[in-house]
């Protein structure tokens, strides 16, 4: 049975790897082979022409790359900070009340993001009308909903449950405040949880598409995920090289945080 499961895992992994390898090999093809009818997998001659064209003729690619990086880093920074305080608040609450509130967070976590798109848009419009503060058609419209996602609070709170209470009691006896306990006692112990959260949030926000289509009107402010779809339809000769460069940050982040994300998923109970 174990051998069968291992073989099945290998087969499934191959199906996931094939699109990545196909994109990588196609990025080394010239425009003649790319426009050839039929499925082309192996380049007739490896060349870096697509990457050269991105640098010379499609320099705007890097502007959209920066847009995605700005949005993703903003969401990660905000969500880690908000989640840290929120999870600690739930951890310090009476257990029954904390579990009730956590159940609401889990319910919010299960909702598809499409459910909140229209309410978020209405809230942003109201803020703009009342306070004359522009949110729609800015990157803040994408960053703010991501910052207040319930995933981080849920994940970090589950990790905090495994911290021995003796650590906190010793700190309280020494006269430490809640802020000191959070940052000097709990935060160092949450390193695996925070890294796993960073990986999950990065992957989720690096691939934003629908949110950008709703909130961003100026094409210059779009993330790279939306721009790639446009060059696929209008400029296939650089699409595959652009896709490879787009995948590199995700693969690197996932490779570095793989063991932490496994631990985070198992501890958080969201297999």
XYZ file of C-alpha atoms in Angstrom:
271
model
C 0.000 0.000 0.000
C 2.821 2.392 0.901
C 4.569 1.683 -2.408
C 1.329 2.355 -4.289
C 0.908 5.698 -2.531
C 4.516 6.647 -3.294
C 4.047 5.821 -6.977
C 0.794 7.782 -7.058
C 2.534 10.766 -5.449
C 5.293 10.626 -8.061
C 2.763 10.517 -10.912
C 0.818 13.483 -9.514
C 4.068 15.412 -8.998
C 5.013 14.833 -12.628
C 1.721 16.360 -13.759
C 2.487 19.460 -11.679
C 6.083 19.699 -12.927
C 5.270 19.317 -16.644
C 3.748 22.851 -17.065
C 6.766 24.388 -15.299
C 9.235 22.511 -17.508
C 7.172 23.308 -20.604
C 7.308 27.030 -19.775
C 11.039 26.864 -19.036
C 11.923 25.076 -22.295
C 9.672 27.363 -24.330
C 11.478 30.381 -22.926
C 14.576 29.271 -24.864
C 12.756 28.979 -28.211
C 12.875 31.548 -30.986
C 9.758 33.198 -32.426
C 9.720 30.894 -35.463
C 9.388 27.765 -33.353
C 6.902 29.410 -30.983
C 4.590 30.251 -33.894
C 4.848 26.736 -35.316
C 1.598 24.804 -35.226
C 1.419 21.936 -32.785
C 2.886 21.358 -29.356
C 6.588 22.186 -29.122
C 8.406 21.023 -25.976
C 12.150 20.887 -26.757
C 13.820 23.927 -28.399
C 15.500 23.257 -31.730
C 18.272 25.534 -30.555
C 18.607 26.992 -27.058
C 18.910 30.777 -27.045
C 18.289 33.697 -24.666
C 16.555 35.913 -27.220
C 13.308 36.113 -25.231
C 15.140 37.301 -22.119
C 17.043 39.826 -24.226
C 13.774 41.183 -25.640
C 12.322 41.621 -22.156
C 15.281 43.777 -21.159
C 15.407 45.820 -24.375
C 11.864 45.969 -25.807
C 9.727 45.122 -22.759
C 11.421 47.066 -19.985
C 7.928 47.892 -18.665
C 7.853 44.252 -17.509
C 10.015 45.217 -14.547
C 7.670 48.038 -13.578
C 4.860 45.512 -13.216
C 7.261 43.193 -11.399
C 7.876 46.026 -8.920
C 4.104 46.558 -8.572
C 3.651 42.917 -7.555
C 6.606 43.110 -5.158
C 5.237 46.300 -3.562
C 1.772 44.807 -3.068
C 3.061 41.489 -1.742
C 5.577 42.996 0.689
C 2.937 45.443 1.944
C 0.452 42.644 2.632
C 3.056 40.410 4.297
C 4.351 43.184 6.583
C 0.891 44.319 7.626
C -0.601 40.872 8.066
C 2.280 39.549 10.186
C 2.031 42.567 12.519
C -1.773 42.534 12.783
C -1.866 38.749 13.162
C 0.735 38.815 15.928
C -1.292 41.203 18.079
C -4.622 39.586 17.186
C -3.421 36.060 17.943
C -1.921 37.172 21.258
C -5.211 38.829 22.185
C -7.090 35.592 21.505
C -4.459 33.636 23.418
C -4.886 35.824 26.522
C -8.685 35.673 26.453
C -10.653 33.165 28.509
C -10.505 29.891 26.602
C -14.230 29.633 25.873
C -14.517 33.191 24.540
C -11.301 32.783 22.561
C -12.608 29.598 20.914
C -15.863 31.314 19.925
C -14.017 34.208 18.283
C -11.589 31.781 16.653
C -14.548 29.914 15.161
C -15.659 33.167 13.522
C -12.160 33.588 12.087
C -12.290 30.051 10.706
C -15.668 30.806 9.122
C -14.191 33.935 7.501
C -11.238 31.871 6.333
C -13.530 29.430 4.549
C -15.310 32.162 2.605
C -14.023 32.628 -0.958
C -12.456 36.044 -1.482
C -14.996 36.783 -4.248
C -17.637 37.145 -1.521
C -15.846 40.142 -0.008
C -14.880 41.953 -3.218
C -18.079 43.976 -3.567
C -18.357 44.860 0.172
C -14.729 45.998 0.125
C -15.383 48.134 -2.939
C -18.407 49.759 -1.251
C -16.392 50.441 1.920
C -13.551 52.026 -0.059
C -16.003 54.188 -2.015
C -17.587 55.347 1.250
C -14.210 56.228 2.778
C -13.259 58.191 -0.343
C -16.552 60.099 -0.255
C -16.429 60.929 3.459
C -12.732 61.586 3.961
C -11.590 62.441 0.416
C -8.895 59.788 0.732
C -8.225 57.880 -2.492
C -8.092 54.093 -2.154
C -9.665 52.654 -5.295
C -7.238 52.560 -8.224
C -4.284 52.512 -5.824
C -2.264 49.619 -4.466
C -3.799 50.229 -1.034
C -7.046 48.751 -2.372
C -5.184 45.454 -2.794
C -3.007 45.694 0.322
C -5.640 46.544 2.938
C -7.919 43.486 2.444
C -4.842 41.253 2.487
C -3.533 42.749 5.717
C -6.718 41.904 7.591
C -7.015 38.325 6.361
C -7.978 35.874 9.122
C -5.384 33.290 8.068
C -2.527 34.834 10.050
C -4.426 35.183 13.313
C -5.713 31.631 13.063
C -2.288 30.173 12.304
C -0.326 32.094 14.944
C -2.913 31.492 17.645
C -2.697 27.755 17.059
C 1.069 27.940 17.483
C 0.736 29.973 20.670
C -1.405 27.233 22.182
C 1.685 24.981 22.198
C 3.857 27.451 24.131
C 4.320 26.246 27.751
C 2.467 28.566 30.133
C 5.443 28.405 32.496
C 7.375 30.704 30.140
C 4.716 33.394 30.373
C 4.251 32.967 34.119
C 7.986 33.389 34.686
C 8.002 36.570 32.607
C 5.001 37.962 34.499
C 6.687 37.240 37.842
C 9.719 39.193 36.622
C 7.410 42.148 35.947
C 7.271 41.955 32.142
C 4.414 43.768 30.408
C 2.235 42.156 27.759
C 4.229 43.890 25.002
C 7.502 42.635 26.475
C 6.115 39.107 26.794
C 4.879 39.193 23.199
C 8.100 40.415 21.616
C 10.729 38.929 23.938
C 9.183 35.593 24.902
C 6.538 34.577 22.364
C 7.903 36.094 19.139
C 11.202 34.123 19.141
C 9.218 30.901 19.637
C 6.911 31.752 16.706
C 9.664 31.806 14.084
C 8.435 28.636 12.267
C 4.844 29.906 12.307
C 5.766 33.345 10.995
C 7.920 31.911 8.198
C 5.130 29.552 7.144
C 2.694 32.481 7.217
C 5.035 34.586 5.065
C 5.270 31.784 2.490
C 1.495 31.293 2.317
C 0.750 35.014 2.108
C 3.452 35.559 -0.523
C 2.107 32.829 -2.804
C -1.461 34.054 -2.398
C -0.736 37.730 -3.106
C 1.957 37.293 -5.751
C -0.729 35.684 -7.932
C -3.424 38.369 -7.553
C -5.660 38.659 -10.611
C -9.357 39.144 -9.840
C -8.766 41.716 -7.095
C -6.684 43.835 -9.437
C -9.322 43.679 -12.168
C -11.909 45.031 -9.711
C -9.918 47.714 -7.874
C -7.253 48.881 -10.358
C -8.299 51.010 -13.325
C -4.945 52.446 -14.409
C -3.041 49.749 -16.390
C 0.296 51.141 -15.168
C -0.589 50.119 -11.589
C -1.488 46.526 -12.429
C 0.502 43.653 -10.911
C 2.649 41.403 -13.049
C 0.104 38.561 -12.951
C -2.345 40.663 -14.993
C 0.346 42.001 -17.335
C 1.446 38.456 -18.228
C -2.012 37.653 -19.536
C -1.810 40.674 -21.831
C 1.570 39.791 -23.310
C 0.377 36.210 -23.846
C -2.322 37.507 -26.169
C -0.251 40.280 -27.739
C 3.426 39.331 -27.555
C 3.954 35.584 -27.335
C 7.655 35.829 -28.208
C 8.505 37.049 -24.686
C 5.670 35.467 -22.715
C 7.504 32.320 -21.659
C 10.635 34.158 -20.522
C 8.426 36.550 -18.569
C 6.611 33.625 -16.971
C 9.886 32.015 -15.902
C 11.047 35.234 -14.250
C 7.614 35.509 -12.633
C 7.918 32.008 -11.156
C 11.435 32.449 -9.740
C 10.478 34.388 -6.552
C 7.686 31.926 -5.722
C 9.907 28.878 -6.207
C 12.687 30.419 -4.126
C 10.349 31.424 -1.284
C 8.678 28.024 -1.275
C 12.017 26.180 -1.359
C 13.372 28.157 1.600
C 10.203 27.848 3.676
C 9.022 24.356 2.747
C 9.748 22.705 6.086
C 8.158 25.598 7.979
C 5.010 25.572 5.880
C 4.555 21.847 6.562
C 4.893 22.449 10.281
C 2.539 25.410 10.104
C -0.160 23.510 8.247
C 0.048 20.518 10.570
C 0.018 22.633 13.735
C -2.745 24.898 12.470
C -4.908 21.931 11.615
C -5.587 23.106 8.025
C -4.285 20.085 6.091
